[in-house]
Coordinates of C-alpha atoms in Angstrom, one line a residue:
X20 CA 133.9 175.0 93.0
X21 CA 137.4 176.6 92.7
X22 CA 136.0 179.6 90.8
X23 CA 133.2 180.1 93.3
X24 CA 135.6 180.1 96.2
X25 CA 138.0 182.4 94.5
X26 CA 135.3 184.9 93.6
X27 CA 133.9 184.8 97.1
X28 CA 137.4 185.6 98.4
X29 CA 137.8 188.4 95.9
X30 CA 140.9 186.7 94.4
X31 CA 140.0 185.9 90.8
X32 CA 143.6 186.4 89.7
X33 CA 144.8 183.6 92.0
X34 CA 142.1 181.3 90.5
X35 CA 143.3 182.1 87.0
X36 CA 146.8 181.2 88.0
X37 CA 146.1 177.9 89.8
X38 CA 143.1 176.5 87.9
X39 CA 145.2 175.1 85.0
X40 CA 147.3 173.1 87.5
X41 CA 144.2 171.6 89.0
X42 CA 142.8 170.8 85.6
X43 CA 146.1 169.3 84.6
X44 CA 146.3 167.1 87.7
X45 CA 142.7 165.8 87.2
X46 CA 143.5 165.1 83.5
X47 CA 146.6 163.2 84.6
X48 CA 144.6 161.1 87.0
X49 CA 142.1 160.4 84.3
X50 CA 144.6 159.2 81.7
X51 CA 146.2 156.9 84.3
X52 CA 142.9 155.0 84.8
X53 CA 142.9 151.5 83.2
X54 CA 141.1 151.3 79.9
X55 CA 137.6 149.8 80.0
X56 CA 137.2 146.4 78.6
X57 CA 134.6 145.6 75.9
X58 CA 132.5 144.0 78.6
X59 CA 132.7 147.1 80.7
X60 CA 131.6 149.3 77.8
X61 CA 128.7 146.9 77.2
X62 CA 127.6 147.0 80.8
X63 CA 127.9 150.7 81.1
X64 CA 125.4 151.1 78.2
X65 CA 122.7 149.7 80.4
X66 CA 123.6 151.4 83.7
X67 CA 120.4 152.6 85.4
X68 CA 118.3 151.9 82.3
X69 CA 114.9 150.3 83.0
X70 CA 114.5 147.6 80.4
X71 CA 111.3 145.7 79.8
X72 CA 112.1 142.0 80.2
X73 CA 112.3 139.9 77.0
X74 CA 109.9 137.0 76.5
X75 CA 111.7 134.6 74.2
X76 CA 109.1 131.8 74.7
X77 CA 106.4 134.1 73.3
X78 CA 108.4 136.2 70.9
X79 CA 111.1 135.3 68.4
X80 CA 114.2 137.3 69.3
X81 CA 116.2 138.9 66.5
X82 CA 119.9 138.3 65.8
X83 CA 121.1 141.6 67.4
X84 CA 119.5 140.6 70.7
X85 CA 121.4 137.2 70.6
X86 CA 124.6 139.1 69.8
X87 CA 124.1 141.1 73.0
X88 CA 123.7 137.9 75.0
X89 CA 126.8 136.4 73.5
X90 CA 129.0 139.3 74.7
X91 CA 129.2 137.8 78.2
X92 CA 132.4 135.7 78.0
X93 CA 132.4 134.7 81.7
X94 CA 129.0 133.0 81.4
X95 CA 130.1 130.7 78.5
X96 CA 133.5 129.9 80.2
X97 CA 131.6 128.7 83.3
X98 CA 129.2 126.7 81.2
X99 CA 132.1 125.1 79.4
X100 CA 133.7 124.1 82.8
X101 CA 130.3 122.7 84.0
X102 CA 129.8 120.7 80.8
X103 CA 133.4 119.3 81.1
X104 CA 132.7 118.1 84.6
X105 CA 129.3 116.6 83.5
X106 CA 130.9 114.7 80.6
X107 CA 133.6 113.3 82.9
X108 CA 130.9 112.2 85.4
X109 CA 128.8 110.5 82.8
X110 CA 131.7 108.8 81.2
X111 CA 132.7 107.4 84.6
X112 CA 129.2 106.0 85.0
X113 CA 129.3 104.4 81.6
X114 CA 132.8 103.0 82.2
X115 CA 134.8 101.0 79.7
X116 CA 133.3 97.8 78.3
X117 CA 135.3 94.8 77.2
X118 CA 134.9 93.4 73.7
X119 CA 134.9 89.7 72.9
X120 CA 138.5 90.0 71.9
X121 CA 139.4 91.4 75.3
X122 CA 140.2 94.9 74.0
X123 CA 138.9 97.9 75.9
X124 CA 136.4 100.0 74.0
X125 CA 135.3 103.6 74.6
X126 CA 132.0 104.0 76.5
X127 CA 128.8 104.2 74.5
X128 CA 128.3 107.6 72.8
X129 CA 127.3 110.5 75.0
X130 CA 124.2 112.4 74.0
X131 CA 124.2 116.1 74.7
X132 CA 121.1 118.3 74.1
X133 CA 121.3 122.1 74.0
X134 CA 117.8 123.3 74.7
X135 CA 117.3 126.8 73.3
X136 CA 120.4 126.8 71.2
X137 CA 120.0 130.3 69.9
X138 CA 122.9 131.1 67.5
X139 CA 125.0 128.3 69.0
X140 CA 127.3 129.6 71.8
X141 CA 126.4 126.7 74.1
X142 CA 126.8 124.2 71.3
X143 CA 130.4 125.5 70.8
X144 CA 131.0 125.5 74.5
X145 CA 129.9 121.8 74.6
X146 CA 132.3 121.0 71.7
X147 CA 135.2 122.7 73.4
X148 CA 134.4 120.7 76.6
X149 CA 134.4 117.5 74.6
X150 CA 137.8 118.4 73.0
X151 CA 139.2 119.1 76.4
X152 CA 138.1 116.1 78.4
X153 CA 137.2 113.3 75.9
X154 CA 138.5 114.1 72.4
X155 CA 138.3 110.5 71.3
X156 CA 134.8 109.9 72.7
X157 CA 131.8 109.8 70.3
X158 CA 129.4 112.5 71.3
X159 CA 126.0 113.2 69.6
X160 CA 125.0 116.8 69.9
X161 CA 121.4 118.1 69.4
X162 CA 120.7 121.8 69.0
X163 CA 117.0 122.3 69.8
X164 CA 115.7 125.8 68.8
X165 CA 112.2 126.9 68.1
X166 CA 113.1 130.4 66.8
X167 CA 113.1 130.3 62.9
X168 CA 115.4 133.3 62.8
X169 CA 118.2 131.2 64.2
X170 CA 117.8 128.1 62.0
X171 CA 119.6 129.3 59.0
X172 CA 122.7 130.2 61.0
X173 CA 122.6 126.9 63.0
X174 CA 122.4 124.8 59.8
X175 CA 125.1 126.8 58.2
X176 CA 127.4 126.3 61.2
X177 CA 126.6 122.6 61.2
X178 CA 127.7 122.3 57.5
X179 CA 130.9 124.4 57.9
X180 CA 132.5 125.1 61.3
X181 CA 130.8 122.1 63.0
X182 CA 131.2 119.6 60.2
X183 CA 133.7 117.5 62.2
X184 CA 131.2 117.0 65.0
X185 CA 128.0 115.0 65.1
X186 CA 125.4 117.8 65.3
X187 CA 121.7 117.6 64.6
X188 CA 119.7 120.8 64.4
X189 CA 116.1 120.4 65.6
X190 CA 113.5 123.1 64.8
X191 CA 111.1 122.4 67.6
X192 CA 109.8 123.5 71.0
X193 CA 111.8 121.6 73.6
X194 CA 108.6 120.8 75.5
X195 CA 107.1 119.1 72.4
X196 CA 110.0 117.4 70.6
X197 CA 109.9 113.6 70.5
X198 CA 113.5 112.3 70.4
X199 CA 114.8 109.0 69.1
X200 CA 117.2 108.7 72.1
X201 CA 117.5 110.4 75.5
X202 CA 120.1 112.7 76.8
X203 CA 123.0 112.1 79.1
X204 CA 123.3 115.9 79.5
X205 CA 120.9 118.7 78.8
X206 CA 122.2 122.3 78.7
X207 CA 120.2 125.5 78.7
X208 CA 120.5 129.2 79.5
X209 CA 116.9 130.1 80.1
X210 CA 117.4 131.8 83.5
X211 CA 116.4 135.3 82.5
X212 CA 115.8 138.0 85.1
X213 CA 114.4 137.7 88.6
X214 CA 110.9 137.7 87.2
X215 CA 111.7 134.5 85.2
X216 CA 110.6 136.1 81.9
X217 CA 112.1 133.1 80.1
X218 CA 110.1 130.6 82.0
X219 CA 113.0 128.4 82.8
X220 CA 111.2 126.1 85.4
X221 CA 108.2 125.6 83.1
X222 CA 110.3 124.9 80.0
X223 CA 112.8 122.6 81.7
X224 CA 110.1 120.7 83.5
X225 CA 108.5 120.1 80.2
X226 CA 111.8 119.0 78.7
X227 CA 112.8 116.8 81.6
X228 CA 111.4 113.7 79.8
X229 CA 114.3 114.1 77.3
X230 CA 116.8 113.3 80.1
X231 CA 117.9 109.8 81.0
X232 CA 117.1 108.8 84.6
X233 CA 120.8 109.3 85.6
X234 CA 121.2 112.3 83.3
X235 CA 122.6 115.7 84.3
X236 CA 120.9 119.1 83.8
X237 CA 123.0 122.3 83.5
X238 CA 121.9 124.2 85.4
X239 CA 120.8 121.9 88.2
X240 CA 119.7 124.5 90.7
X241 CA 119.2 128.3 90.8
X242 CA 118.0 130.7 93.5
X243 CA 116.6 134.3 93.2
X244 CA 117.4 136.9 95.8
X245 CA 115.8 140.3 96.6
X246 CA 116.8 143.4 98.6
X247 CA 115.2 146.8 99.0
X248 CA 116.9 149.8 97.5
X249 CA 116.4 153.6 97.6
X250 CA 116.9 155.6 94.5
X251 CA 115.9 159.1 93.4
X252 CA 117.1 158.5 89.8
X253 CA 115.2 155.4 88.8
X254 CA 111.7 156.8 89.6
X255 CA 112.4 159.8 87.5
X256 CA 112.7 157.7 84.4
X257 CA 109.0 156.7 84.9
X258 CA 107.8 160.1 85.8
X259 CA 106.2 160.7 82.4
X260 CA 104.9 157.2 82.0
X261 CA 101.5 155.7 82.6
X262 CA 100.4 154.4 86.0
X263 CA 100.7 150.9 84.7
X264 CA 104.5 151.4 84.2
X265 CA 104.9 151.6 88.0
X266 CA 103.4 148.1 88.4
X267 CA 105.8 146.2 86.1
X268 CA 109.1 144.5 86.6
X269 CA 112.2 145.7 84.9
X270 CA 115.7 144.5 84.2
X271 CA 118.2 147.1 85.3
X272 CA 121.9 147.4 86.0
X273 CA 121.5 149.5 89.1
X274 CA 124.3 152.0 89.8
X275 CA 122.6 155.0 91.3
X276 CA 120.9 153.6 94.3
X277 CA 121.4 152.7 98.0
X278 CA 121.0 149.1 99.1
X279 CA 119.0 149.3 102.4
X280 CA 119.6 145.8 103.6
X281 CA 121.5 142.7 102.5
X282 CA 119.8 140.4 99.8
X283 CA 117.7 137.5 101.0
X284 CA 116.8 134.2 99.3
X285 CA 113.4 134.1 97.7
X286 CA 112.8 131.1 95.3
X287 CA 114.8 128.0 94.4
X288 CA 114.2 125.6 91.5
X289 CA 116.0 122.3 90.8
X290 CA 116.3 120.2 87.6
X291 CA 115.5 117.4 87.2
X292 CA 112.7 117.8 89.6
X293 CA 111.5 114.7 91.5
X294 CA 107.9 116.0 91.5
X295 CA 107.4 116.5 87.7
X296 CA 104.5 114.4 86.6
X297 CA 102.9 114.3 90.0
X298 CA 99.6 116.0 90.8
X299 CA 101.4 117.9 93.6
X300 CA 103.9 119.5 91.2
X301 CA 103.7 123.3 90.9
X302 CA 106.0 126.2 90.2
X303 CA 103.8 128.6 92.1
X304 CA 105.9 130.3 94.8
X305 CA 105.3 132.8 97.5
X306 CA 107.3 134.0 100.5
X307 CA 107.4 136.7 103.2
X308 CA 110.6 138.4 104.1
X309 CA 111.6 141.1 106.6
X310 CA 114.3 143.7 106.1
X311 CA 115.9 146.2 108.4
X312 CA 116.1 149.9 107.3

């Protein structure tokens, strides 16, 4: 822009003189910017990239994909806090019992099931929660995972880093596994994208039988939202694709788009569900929304 203006004004010598100062000022502003965190670098890799949603119920994900999931530190910190509160809640329900000698005993063991354990980040979050709120409490952990690619690592972790905890690794579909005891707390991270590619409601409805009547599910409730956007960039990425590509859902970290109206609530699911097992139970959803352009 500077060069164009200078040439239009017929003053190229002036441009040559001042341009280095402008470049130097811009460089100074750039180096003063805070360094991007590892999370920022990770997010920027997927900015405006249309990704086909994963289907971990149908496909066995590889280790690299799990590693990408695990680079979200905030998610696991929040899970740990939620598990801590759930443990406190359940222990308060159990209360302390009195032995025949009159001495107080710790409540009966807590049973925590991690449904879809992957490579174990939620198992470790549960262990950290236990060490924080009830280090003396006996807790039985179950890591349930159907993906055979994860089993070796889970079993290795159980025999090494987790050998001070009561952990049982179960190679089974959570909807089919028949446990010997039921859970006080079930934990999962099956939310997936808006299109629910991980089938969280269907999987957790099928696993609800693993939970005691007064048990806690994490998450308990989740809601999807939708809003219209306008973008010239995103359609260009599909320009050379087939017509079918325009009818699919994608996961995308949208950066180059204009949000036309504020997001509105679409679908809500709760766990445990009071209608599971009834003929009226269904996860089919539909809604009609209006937005202002």
